[in-house]
JSON list of C-alpha atoms in Angstrom, two decimals:
[
{"chain": "A", "resi": 19, "resn": "UNK", "atom": "CA", "xyz": [-70.37, -75.50, 27.09]},
{"chain": "A", "resi": 20, "resn": "UNK", "atom": "CA", "xyz": [-73.82, -74.35, 25.94]},
{"chain": "A", "resi": 21, "resn": "UNK", "atom": "CA", "xyz": [-75.46, -75.68, 22.79]},
{"chain": "A", "resi": 22, "resn": "UNK", "atom": "CA", "xyz": [-74.03, -74.08, 19.64]},
{"chain": "A", "resi": 23, "resn": "UNK", "atom": "CA", "xyz": [-75.58, -73.78, 16.14]},
{"chain": "A", "resi": 24, "resn": "UNK", "atom": "CA", "xyz": [-74.87, -76.89, 14.03]},
{"chain": "A", "resi": 25, "resn": "UNK", "atom": "CA", "xyz": [-73.62, -74.77, 11.11]},
{"chain": "A", "resi": 26, "resn": "UNK", "atom": "CA", "xyz": [-70.58, -73.53, 13.04]},
{"chain": "A", "resi": 27, "resn": "UNK", "atom": "CA", "xyz": [-67.39, -75.17, 11.76]},
{"chain": "A", "resi": 28, "resn": "UNK", "atom": "CA", "xyz": [-65.65, -74.74, 15.11]},
{"chain": "A", "resi": 29, "resn": "UNK", "atom": "CA", "xyz": [-67.19, -75.17, 18.55]},
{"chain": "A", "resi": 30, "resn": "UNK", "atom": "CA", "xyz": [-66.41, -72.33, 20.96]},
{"chain": "A", "resi": 31, "resn": "UNK", "atom": "CA", "xyz": [-67.66, -71.78, 24.48]},
{"chain": "A", "resi": 32, "resn": "UNK", "atom": "CA", "xyz": [-68.55, -68.10, 24.03]},
{"chain": "A", "resi": 33, "resn": "UNK", "atom": "CA", "xyz": [-66.76, -67.02, 27.20]},
{"chain": "A", "resi": 34, "resn": "UNK", "atom": "CA", "xyz": [-63.92, -64.46, 27.34]},
{"chain": "A", "resi": 35, "resn": "UNK", "atom": "CA", "xyz": [-60.57, -66.03, 26.51]},
{"chain": "A", "resi": 36, "resn": "UNK", "atom": "CA", "xyz": [-58.90, -64.97, 29.78]},
{"chain": "A", "resi": 37, "resn": "UNK", "atom": "CA", "xyz": [-55.40, -65.97, 28.68]},
{"chain": "A", "resi": 38, "resn": "UNK", "atom": "CA", "xyz": [-52.58, -63.85, 30.09]},
{"chain": "A", "resi": 39, "resn": "UNK", "atom": "CA", "xyz": [-51.33, -61.39, 27.46]},
{"chain": "A", "resi": 40, "resn": "UNK", "atom": "CA", "xyz": [-47.64, -60.88, 26.69]},
{"chain": "A", "resi": 41, "resn": "UNK", "atom": "CA", "xyz": [-47.54, -57.82, 28.97]},
{"chain": "A", "resi": 42, "resn": "UNK", "atom": "CA", "xyz": [-47.88, -60.25, 31.89]},
{"chain": "A", "resi": 43, "resn": "UNK", "atom": "CA", "xyz": [-50.50, -58.07, 33.59]},
{"chain": "A", "resi": 44, "resn": "UNK", "atom": "CA", "xyz": [-53.74, -58.16, 31.60]},
{"chain": "A", "resi": 45, "resn": "UNK", "atom": "CA", "xyz": [-55.83, -61.01, 30.19]},
{"chain": "A", "resi": 46, "resn": "UNK", "atom": "CA", "xyz": [-57.44, -61.38, 26.77]},
{"chain": "A", "resi": 47, "resn": "UNK", "atom": "CA", "xyz": [-60.99, -60.00, 26.64]},
{"chain": "A", "resi": 48, "resn": "UNK", "atom": "CA", "xyz": [-61.90, -61.51, 23.27]},
{"chain": "A", "resi": 49, "resn": "UNK", "atom": "CA", "xyz": [-64.49, -64.23, 23.05]},
{"chain": "A", "resi": 50, "resn": "UNK", "atom": "CA", "xyz": [-63.11, -67.78, 22.92]},
{"chain": "A", "resi": 51, "resn": "UNK", "atom": "CA", "xyz": [-60.92, -68.03, 19.80]},
{"chain": "A", "resi": 52, "resn": "UNK", "atom": "CA", "xyz": [-58.19, -70.00, 18.05]},
{"chain": "A", "resi": 53, "resn": "UNK", "atom": "CA", "xyz": [-54.69, -70.22, 19.57]},
{"chain": "A", "resi": 54, "resn": "UNK", "atom": "CA", "xyz": [-52.55, -67.22, 18.67]},
{"chain": "A", "resi": 55, "resn": "UNK", "atom": "CA", "xyz": [-55.49, -64.83, 18.07]},
{"chain": "A", "resi": 56, "resn": "UNK", "atom": "CA", "xyz": [-55.45, -62.99, 21.41]},
{"chain": "A", "resi": 57, "resn": "UNK", "atom": "CA", "xyz": [-56.14, -59.25, 21.28]},
{"chain": "A", "resi": 58, "resn": "UNK", "atom": "CA", "xyz": [-52.42, -58.38, 21.46]},
{"chain": "A", "resi": 59, "resn": "UNK", "atom": "CA", "xyz": [-51.36, -60.72, 18.65]},
{"chain": "A", "resi": 60, "resn": "UNK", "atom": "CA", "xyz": [-50.72, -57.90, 16.17]},
{"chain": "A", "resi": 61, "resn": "UNK", "atom": "CA", "xyz": [-49.33, -55.36, 18.67]},
{"chain": "A", "resi": 62, "resn": "UNK", "atom": "CA", "xyz": [-45.52, -55.10, 18.64]},
{"chain": "A", "resi": 63, "resn": "UNK", "atom": "CA", "xyz": [-43.51, -54.98, 21.84]},
{"chain": "A", "resi": 64, "resn": "UNK", "atom": "CA", "xyz": [-44.24, -56.42, 25.27]},
{"chain": "A", "resi": 65, "resn": "UNK", "atom": "CA", "xyz": [-47.43, -54.48, 25.99]},
{"chain": "A", "resi": 66, "resn": "UNK", "atom": "CA", "xyz": [-51.12, -54.60, 25.04]},
{"chain": "A", "resi": 67, "resn": "UNK", "atom": "CA", "xyz": [-53.75, -51.96, 24.23]},
{"chain": "A", "resi": 68, "resn": "UNK", "atom": "CA", "xyz": [-55.63, -52.13, 27.53]},
{"chain": "A", "resi": 69, "resn": "UNK", "atom": "CA", "xyz": [-55.43, -49.37, 30.18]},
{"chain": "A", "resi": 70, "resn": "UNK", "atom": "CA", "xyz": [-52.62, -50.04, 32.64]},
{"chain": "A", "resi": 71, "resn": "UNK", "atom": "CA", "xyz": [-54.87, -50.31, 35.71]},
{"chain": "A", "resi": 72, "resn": "UNK", "atom": "CA", "xyz": [-52.04, -50.50, 38.25]},
{"chain": "A", "resi": 73, "resn": "UNK", "atom": "CA", "xyz": [-52.36, -48.46, 41.43]},
{"chain": "A", "resi": 74, "resn": "UNK", "atom": "CA", "xyz": [-50.58, -45.10, 41.20]},
{"chain": "A", "resi": 75, "resn": "UNK", "atom": "CA", "xyz": [-48.18, -44.49, 44.08]},
{"chain": "A", "resi": 76, "resn": "UNK", "atom": "CA", "xyz": [-48.98, -40.77, 44.17]},
{"chain": "A", "resi": 77, "resn": "UNK", "atom": "CA", "xyz": [-52.71, -41.14, 44.89]},
{"chain": "A", "resi": 78, "resn": "UNK", "atom": "CA", "xyz": [-53.76, -44.85, 44.91]},
{"chain": "A", "resi": 79, "resn": "UNK", "atom": "CA", "xyz": [-56.07, -44.39, 41.90]},
{"chain": "A", "resi": 80, "resn": "UNK", "atom": "CA", "xyz": [-55.80, -46.74, 38.91]},
{"chain": "A", "resi": 81, "resn": "UNK", "atom": "CA", "xyz": [-53.37, -45.66, 36.17]},
{"chain": "A", "resi": 82, "resn": "UNK", "atom": "CA", "xyz": [-55.38, -44.86, 33.02]},
{"chain": "A", "resi": 83, "resn": "UNK", "atom": "CA", "xyz": [-52.41, -44.75, 30.63]},
{"chain": "A", "resi": 84, "resn": "UNK", "atom": "CA", "xyz": [-52.19, -47.41, 27.94]},
{"chain": "A", "resi": 85, "resn": "UNK", "atom": "CA", "xyz": [-50.35, -50.55, 28.98]},
{"chain": "A", "resi": 86, "resn": "UNK", "atom": "CA", "xyz": [-46.63, -49.80, 29.34]},
{"chain": "A", "resi": 87, "resn": "UNK", "atom": "CA", "xyz": [-45.34, -53.10, 30.71]},
{"chain": "A", "resi": 88, "resn": "UNK", "atom": "CA", "xyz": [-42.75, -53.88, 31.94]},
{"chain": "A", "resi": 89, "resn": "UNK", "atom": "CA", "xyz": [-42.06, -50.24, 32.84]},
{"chain": "A", "resi": 90, "resn": "UNK", "atom": "CA", "xyz": [-43.37, -48.50, 35.95]},
{"chain": "A", "resi": 91, "resn": "UNK", "atom": "CA", "xyz": [-46.11, -45.88, 35.74]},
{"chain": "A", "resi": 92, "resn": "UNK", "atom": "CA", "xyz": [-44.64, -42.47, 34.97]},
{"chain": "A", "resi": 93, "resn": "UNK", "atom": "CA", "xyz": [-47.34, -40.54, 36.84]},
{"chain": "A", "resi": 94, "resn": "UNK", "atom": "CA", "xyz": [-46.12, -37.36, 35.13]},
{"chain": "A", "resi": 95, "resn": "UNK", "atom": "CA", "xyz": [-49.62, -36.30, 34.03]},
{"chain": "A", "resi": 96, "resn": "UNK", "atom": "CA", "xyz": [-52.31, -35.18, 36.50]},
{"chain": "A", "resi": 97, "resn": "UNK", "atom": "CA", "xyz": [-54.57, -38.04, 37.61]},
{"chain": "A", "resi": 98, "resn": "UNK", "atom": "CA", "xyz": [-58.07, -37.64, 36.13]},
{"chain": "A", "resi": 99, "resn": "UNK", "atom": "CA", "xyz": [-59.83, -39.95, 38.60]},
{"chain": "A", "resi": 100, "resn": "UNK", "atom": "CA", "xyz": [-62.37, -38.51, 41.01]},
{"chain": "A", "resi": 101, "resn": "UNK", "atom": "CA", "xyz": [-61.72, -37.62, 44.63]},
{"chain": "A", "resi": 102, "resn": "UNK", "atom": "CA", "xyz": [-63.61, -35.55, 47.16]},
{"chain": "A", "resi": 103, "resn": "UNK", "atom": "CA", "xyz": [-63.01, -32.31, 49.01]},
{"chain": "A", "resi": 104, "resn": "UNK", "atom": "CA", "xyz": [-64.91, -31.43, 52.18]},
{"chain": "A", "resi": 105, "resn": "UNK", "atom": "CA", "xyz": [-65.72, -28.36, 54.21]},
{"chain": "A", "resi": 106, "resn": "UNK", "atom": "CA", "xyz": [-64.06, -27.79, 57.58]},
{"chain": "A", "resi": 107, "resn": "UNK", "atom": "CA", "xyz": [-66.70, -29.71, 59.55]},
{"chain": "A", "resi": 108, "resn": "UNK", "atom": "CA", "xyz": [-66.77, -32.56, 56.99]},
{"chain": "A", "resi": 109, "resn": "UNK", "atom": "CA", "xyz": [-70.52, -32.22, 56.42]},
{"chain": "A", "resi": 110, "resn": "UNK", "atom": "CA", "xyz": [-70.29, -31.02, 52.80]},
{"chain": "A", "resi": 111, "resn": "UNK", "atom": "CA", "xyz": [-68.34, -32.76, 50.10]},
{"chain": "A", "resi": 112, "resn": "UNK", "atom": "CA", "xyz": [-67.74, -32.16, 46.41]},
{"chain": "A", "resi": 113, "resn": "UNK", "atom": "CA", "xyz": [-66.40, -34.42, 43.68]},
{"chain": "A", "resi": 114, "resn": "UNK", "atom": "CA", "xyz": [-63.28, -33.06, 41.93]},
{"chain": "A", "resi": 115, "resn": "UNK", "atom": "CA", "xyz": [-60.47, -34.41, 39.79]},
{"chain": "A", "resi": 116, "resn": "UNK", "atom": "CA", "xyz": [-57.55, -35.84, 41.75]},
{"chain": "A", "resi": 117, "resn": "UNK", "atom": "CA", "xyz": [-54.79, -34.11, 39.68]},
{"chain": "A", "resi": 118, "resn": "UNK", "atom": "CA", "xyz": [-51.99, -35.77, 41.67]},
{"chain": "A", "resi": 119, "resn": "UNK", "atom": "CA", "xyz": [-48.65, -36.45, 39.97]},
{"chain": "A", "resi": 120, "resn": "UNK", "atom": "CA", "xyz": [-45.42, -38.10, 41.05]},
{"chain": "A", "resi": 121, "resn": "UNK", "atom": "CA", "xyz": [-43.83, -34.72, 41.76]},
{"chain": "A", "resi": 122, "resn": "UNK", "atom": "CA", "xyz": [-46.98, -33.20, 43.29]},
{"chain": "A", "resi": 123, "resn": "UNK", "atom": "CA", "xyz": [-48.99, -35.85, 45.18]},
{"chain": "A", "resi": 124, "resn": "UNK", "atom": "CA", "xyz": [-51.02, -33.23, 47.07]},
{"chain": "A", "resi": 125, "resn": "UNK", "atom": "CA", "xyz": [-52.05, -30.58, 44.50]},
{"chain": "A", "resi": 126, "resn": "UNK", "atom": "CA", "xyz": [-53.97, -27.44, 45.44]},
{"chain": "A", "resi": 127, "resn": "UNK", "atom": "CA", "xyz": [-57.72, -27.93, 45.07]},
{"chain": "A", "resi": 128, "resn": "UNK", "atom": "CA", "xyz": [-60.81, -25.81, 45.53]},
{"chain": "A", "resi": 129, "resn": "UNK", "atom": "CA", "xyz": [-62.05, -25.39, 49.08]},
{"chain": "A", "resi": 130, "resn": "UNK", "atom": "CA", "xyz": [-65.59, -25.76, 50.39]},
{"chain": "A", "resi": 131, "resn": "UNK", "atom": "CA", "xyz": [-67.04, -23.40, 52.97]},
{"chain": "A", "resi": 132, "resn": "UNK", "atom": "CA", "xyz": [-69.49, -24.51, 55.63]},
{"chain": "A", "resi": 133, "resn": "UNK", "atom": "CA", "xyz": [-73.11, -23.56, 54.86]},
{"chain": "A", "resi": 134, "resn": "UNK", "atom": "CA", "xyz": [-76.24, -22.98, 56.97]},
{"chain": "A", "resi": 135, "resn": "UNK", "atom": "CA", "xyz": [-76.79, -26.72, 57.40]},
{"chain": "A", "resi": 136, "resn": "UNK", "atom": "CA", "xyz": [-73.27, -27.08, 58.76]},
{"chain": "A", "resi": 137, "resn": "UNK", "atom": "CA", "xyz": [-73.95, -24.30, 61.26]},
{"chain": "A", "resi": 138, "resn": "UNK", "atom": "CA", "xyz": [-77.21, -25.98, 62.30]},
{"chain": "A", "resi": 139, "resn": "UNK", "atom": "CA", "xyz": [-75.45, -29.28, 62.96]},
{"chain": "A", "resi": 140, "resn": "UNK", "atom": "CA", "xyz": [-72.72, -27.52, 64.92]},
{"chain": "A", "resi": 141, "resn": "UNK", "atom": "CA", "xyz": [-75.32, -25.77, 67.06]},
{"chain": "A", "resi": 142, "resn": "UNK", "atom": "CA", "xyz": [-77.01, -29.11, 67.73]},
{"chain": "A", "resi": 143, "resn": "UNK", "atom": "CA", "xyz": [-73.69, -30.61, 68.78]},
{"chain": "A", "resi": 144, "resn": "UNK", "atom": "CA", "xyz": [-72.99, -27.73, 71.16]},
{"chain": "A", "resi": 145, "resn": "UNK", "atom": "CA", "xyz": [-76.50, -28.06, 72.62]},
{"chain": "A", "resi": 146, "resn": "UNK", "atom": "CA", "xyz": [-76.06, -31.81, 73.08]},
{"chain": "A", "resi": 147, "resn": "UNK", "atom": "CA", "xyz": [-72.76, -31.18, 74.86]},
{"chain": "A", "resi": 148, "resn": "UNK", "atom": "CA", "xyz": [-74.36, -28.57, 77.13]},
{"chain": "A", "resi": 149, "resn": "UNK", "atom": "CA", "xyz": [-77.18, -30.97, 78.06]},
{"chain": "A", "resi": 150, "resn": "UNK", "atom": "CA", "xyz": [-74.75, -33.89, 78.45]},
{"chain": "A", "resi": 151, "resn": "UNK", "atom": "CA", "xyz": [-76.59, -35.79, 75.71]},
{"chain": "A", "resi": 152, "resn": "UNK", "atom": "CA", "xyz": [-74.63, -38.21, 73.54]},
{"chain": "A", "resi": 153, "resn": "UNK", "atom": "CA", "xyz": [-75.32, -37.07, 69.93]},
{"chain": "A", "resi": 154, "resn": "UNK", "atom": "CA", "xyz": [-73.95, -40.32, 68.51]},
{"chain": "A", "resi": 155, "resn": "UNK", "atom": "CA", "xyz": [-75.67, -43.66, 68.08]},
{"chain": "A", "resi": 156, "resn": "UNK", "atom": "CA", "xyz": [-75.91, -45.76, 71.23]},
{"chain": "A", "resi": 157, "resn": "UNK", "atom": "CA", "xyz": [-75.16, -48.92, 69.22]},
{"chain": "A", "resi": 158, "resn": "UNK", "atom": "CA", "xyz": [-73.50, -49.90, 65.96]},
{"chain": "A", "resi": 159, "resn": "UNK", "atom": "CA", "xyz": [-76.69, -49.63, 63.89]},
{"chain": "A", "resi": 160, "resn": "UNK", "atom": "CA", "xyz": [-76.22, -47.99, 60.49]},
{"chain": "A", "resi": 161, "resn": "UNK", "atom": "CA", "xyz": [-79.42, -46.52, 58.93]},
{"chain": "A", "resi": 162, "resn": "UNK", "atom": "CA", "xyz": [-79.51, -48.00, 55.42]},
{"chain": "A", "resi": 163, "resn": "UNK", "atom": "CA", "xyz": [-81.16, -46.23, 52.50]},
{"chain": "A", "resi": 164, "resn": "UNK", "atom": "CA", "xyz": [-84.24, -47.65, 50.76]},
{"chain": "A", "resi": 165, "resn": "UNK", "atom": "CA", "xyz": [-82.08, -48.50, 47.72]},
{"chain": "A", "resi": 166, "resn": "UNK", "atom": "CA", "xyz": [-79.63, -50.48, 49.86]},
{"chain": "A", "resi": 167, "resn": "UNK", "atom": "CA", "xyz": [-82.46, -52.39, 51.54]},
{"chain": "A", "resi": 168, "resn": "UNK", "atom": "CA", "xyz": [-84.04, -53.14, 48.15]},
{"chain": "A", "resi": 169, "resn": "UNK", "atom": "CA", "xyz": [-80.76, -54.55, 46.82]},
{"chain": "A", "resi": 170, "resn": "UNK", "atom": "CA", "xyz": [-80.30, -56.44, 50.09]},
{"chain": "A", "resi": 171, "resn": "UNK", "atom": "CA", "xyz": [-83.56, -58.29, 49.39]},
{"chain": "A", "resi": 172, "resn": "UNK", "atom": "CA", "xyz": [-82.79, -58.91, 45.72]},
{"chain": "A", "resi": 173, "resn": "UNK", "atom": "CA", "xyz": [-79.27, -60.30, 46.16]},
{"chain": "A", "resi": 174, "resn": "UNK", "atom": "CA", "xyz": [-78.11, -63.37, 48.04]},
{"chain": "A", "resi": 175, "resn": "UNK", "atom": "CA", "xyz": [-78.66, -62.73, 51.76]},
{"chain": "A", "resi": 176, "resn": "UNK", "atom": "CA", "xyz": [-75.48, -64.58, 52.73]},
{"chain": "A", "resi": 177, "resn": "UNK", "atom": "CA", "xyz": [-73.42, -62.63, 50.19]},
{"chain": "A", "resi": 178, "resn": "UNK", "atom": "CA", "xyz": [-74.87, -59.26, 51.27]},
{"chain": "A", "resi": 179, "resn": "UNK", "atom": "CA", "xyz": [-74.26, -60.01, 54.95]},
{"chain": "A", "resi": 180, "resn": "UNK", "atom": "CA", "xyz": [-70.65, -60.94, 54.17]},
{"chain": "A", "resi": 181, "resn": "UNK", "atom": "CA", "xyz": [-70.12, -57.58, 52.44]},
{"chain": "A", "resi": 182, "resn": "UNK", "atom": "CA", "xyz": [-71.71, -55.76, 55.39]},
{"chain": "A", "resi": 183, "resn": "UNK", "atom": "CA", "xyz": [-69.30, -57.57, 57.70]},
{"chain": "A", "resi": 184, "resn": "UNK", "atom": "CA", "xyz": [-66.37, -56.46, 55.51]},
{"chain": "A", "resi": 185, "resn": "UNK", "atom": "CA", "xyz": [-67.52, -52.85, 55.85]},
{"chain": "A", "resi": 186, "resn": "UNK", "atom": "CA", "xyz": [-67.80, -53.06, 59.64]},
{"chain": "A", "resi": 187, "resn": "UNK", "atom": "CA", "xyz": [-64.30, -54.54, 59.96]},
{"chain": "A", "resi": 188, "resn": "UNK", "atom": "CA", "xyz": [-62.94, -51.86, 57.60]},
{"chain": "A", "resi": 189, "resn": "UNK", "atom": "CA", "xyz": [-64.65, -49.08, 59.59]},
{"chain": "A", "resi": 190, "resn": "UNK", "atom": "CA", "xyz": [-63.20, -50.37, 62.87]},
{"chain": "A", "resi": 191, "resn": "UNK", "atom": "CA", "xyz": [-59.59, -50.41, 61.64]},
{"chain": "A", "resi": 192, "resn": "UNK", "atom": "CA", "xyz": [-58.09, -46.88, 61.95]},
{"chain": "A", "resi": 193, "resn": "UNK", "atom": "CA", "xyz": [-55.03, -47.78, 59.85]},
{"chain": "A", "resi": 194, "resn": "UNK", "atom": "CA", "xyz": [-57.04, -49.08, 56.88]},
{"chain": "A", "resi": 195, "resn": "UNK", "atom": "CA", "xyz": [-57.89, -46.35, 54.36]},
{"chain": "A", "resi": 196, "resn": "UNK", "atom": "CA", "xyz": [-58.86, -48.36, 51.26]},
{"chain": "A", "resi": 197, "resn": "UNK", "atom": "CA", "xyz": [-60.96, -51.48, 50.73]},
{"chain": "A", "resi": 198, "resn": "UNK", "atom": "CA", "xyz": [-60.83, -53.14, 47.32]},
{"chain": "A", "resi": 199, "resn": "UNK", "atom": "CA", "xyz": [-63.44, -55.71, 46.30]},
{"chain": "A", "resi": 200, "resn": "UNK", "atom": "CA", "xyz": [-63.01, -58.43, 43.71]},
{"chain": "A", "resi": 201, "resn": "UNK", "atom": "CA", "xyz": [-64.60, -58.03, 40.25]},
{"chain": "A", "resi": 202, "resn": "UNK", "atom": "CA", "xyz": [-68.35, -58.58, 40.43]},
{"chain": "A", "resi": 203, "resn": "UNK", "atom": "CA", "xyz": [-71.57, -58.09, 38.39]},
{"chain": "A", "resi": 204, "resn": "UNK", "atom": "CA", "xyz": [-73.18, -54.66, 38.04]},
{"chain": "A", "resi": 205, "resn": "UNK", "atom": "CA", "xyz": [-75.97, -55.32, 40.58]},
{"chain": "A", "resi": 206, "resn": "UNK", "atom": "CA", "xyz": [-73.48, -56.36, 43.25]},
{"chain": "A", "resi": 207, "resn": "UNK", "atom": "CA", "xyz": [-71.32, -53.30, 42.52]},
{"chain": "A", "resi": 208, "resn": "UNK", "atom": "CA", "xyz": [-74.42, -51.11, 42.97]},
{"chain": "A", "resi": 209, "resn": "UNK", "atom": "CA", "xyz": [-74.98, -52.68, 46.40]},
{"chain": "A", "resi": 210, "resn": "UNK", "atom": "CA", "xyz": [-71.37, -51.93, 47.40]},
{"chain": "A", "resi": 211, "resn": "UNK", "atom": "CA", "xyz": [-71.67, -48.30, 46.24]},
{"chain": "A", "resi": 212, "resn": "UNK", "atom": "CA", "xyz": [-74.92, -47.78, 48.20]},
{"chain": "A", "resi": 213, "resn": "UNK", "atom": "CA", "xyz": [-73.57, -49.51, 51.29]},
{"chain": "A", "resi": 214, "resn": "UNK", "atom": "CA", "xyz": [-70.46, -47.30, 51.13]},
{"chain": "A", "resi": 215, "resn": "UNK", "atom": "CA", "xyz": [-72.63, -44.17, 51.03]},
{"chain": "A", "resi": 216, "resn": "UNK", "atom": "CA", "xyz": [-74.62, -45.41, 54.04]},
{"chain": "A", "resi": 217, "resn": "UNK", "atom": "CA", "xyz": [-71.40, -45.89, 56.02]},
{"chain": "A", "resi": 218, "resn": "UNK", "atom": "CA", "xyz": [-70.11, -42.46, 55.00]},
{"chain": "A", "resi": 219, "resn": "UNK", "atom": "CA", "xyz": [-67.36, -43.81, 52.71]},
{"chain": "A", "resi": 220, "resn": "UNK", "atom": "CA", "xyz": [-66.43, -42.77, 49.18]},
{"chain": "A", "resi": 221, "resn": "UNK", "atom": "CA", "xyz": [-66.43, -45.39, 46.43]},
{"chain": "A", "resi": 222, "resn": "UNK", "atom": "CA", "xyz": [-65.61, -45.75, 42.75]},
{"chain": "A", "resi": 223, "resn": "UNK", "atom": "CA", "xyz": [-65.68, -48.47, 40.10]},
{"chain": "A", "resi": 224, "resn": "UNK", "atom": "CA", "xyz": [-62.40, -49.24, 38.38]},
{"chain": "A", "resi": 225, "resn": "UNK", "atom": "CA", "xyz": [-61.20, -51.21, 35.34]},
{"chain": "A", "resi": 226, "resn": "UNK", "atom": "CA", "xyz": [-63.25, -52.30, 32.29]},
{"chain": "A", "resi": 227, "resn": "UNK", "atom": "CA", "xyz": [-65.44, -55.39, 32.17]},
{"chain": "A", "resi": 228, "resn": "UNK", "atom": "CA", "xyz": [-65.05, -58.26, 33.00]},
{"chain": "A", "resi": 229, "resn": "UNK", "atom": "CA", "xyz": [-62.54, -57.04, 35.62]},
{"chain": "A", "resi": 230, "resn": "UNK", "atom": "CA", "xyz": [-64.59, -54.06, 36.85]},
{"chain": "A", "resi": 231, "resn": "UNK", "atom": "CA", "xyz": [-64.50, -53.81, 40.62]},
{"chain": "A", "resi": 232, "resn": "UNK", "atom": "CA", "xyz": [-65.24, -51.33, 43.40]},
{"chain": "A", "resi": 233, "resn": "UNK", "atom": "CA", "xyz": [-62.74, -49.59, 45.68]},
{"chain": "A", "resi": 234, "resn": "UNK", "atom": "CA", "xyz": [-63.98, -47.96, 48.88]},
{"chain": "A", "resi": 235, "resn": "UNK", "atom": "CA", "xyz": [-62.14, -45.09, 50.59]},
{"chain": "A", "resi": 236, "resn": "UNK", "atom": "CA", "xyz": [-62.52, -43.58, 54.04]},
{"chain": "A", "resi": 237, "resn": "UNK", "atom": "CA", "xyz": [-63.48, -39.90, 54.05]},
{"chain": "A", "resi": 238, "resn": "UNK", "atom": "CA", "xyz": [-61.55, -37.31, 56.11]},
{"chain": "A", "resi": 239, "resn": "UNK", "atom": "CA", "xyz": [-64.05, -37.62, 58.96]},
{"chain": "A", "resi": 240, "resn": "UNK", "atom": "CA", "xyz": [-62.57, -41.06, 59.69]}
]
């Protein structure tokens, strides 16, 4: 425990409590406190005031309803988390609300049309095919962005290489569609988001601090 001012009557460590709340799912986010003073102490019932956070069965996003333990997520209201729609060739993508519900897991969404850049890429692919030129990489090298490389240098090299290895394994497994990382600091989450973009994945941060983590999703092109 760090040094504390001598005028404090009670010594506390200053860290989040972390005790399991009566809902059985969430932990107390209050700073170290006396027994019986967890954040759900004055809330009746078997739930707390935190967002549920469980994975919705209709879309695999985190449930944003208030804690409703021990009952299952209703999923009767459209999911407000982000997802992506793509054009036919998968080159363009747009962020939209998920809107999935238990009764409608695949709601109608806007569609994206291919643009001039899409047509240019398609022409290049046809030309490569005509010339018998492989348009893909000849190895497994992924061109990383300047931001990713900057974070790579700033963070622990061993840690960053381990995350890169996780991405490569995830990319090579056709049956795996979602990769969830453990809670981590903001700088590490930024590295995961940038690395996901470099690999062509979608990513989003979920849950409030100190449990905020990143989930990575494969795009339709995979």
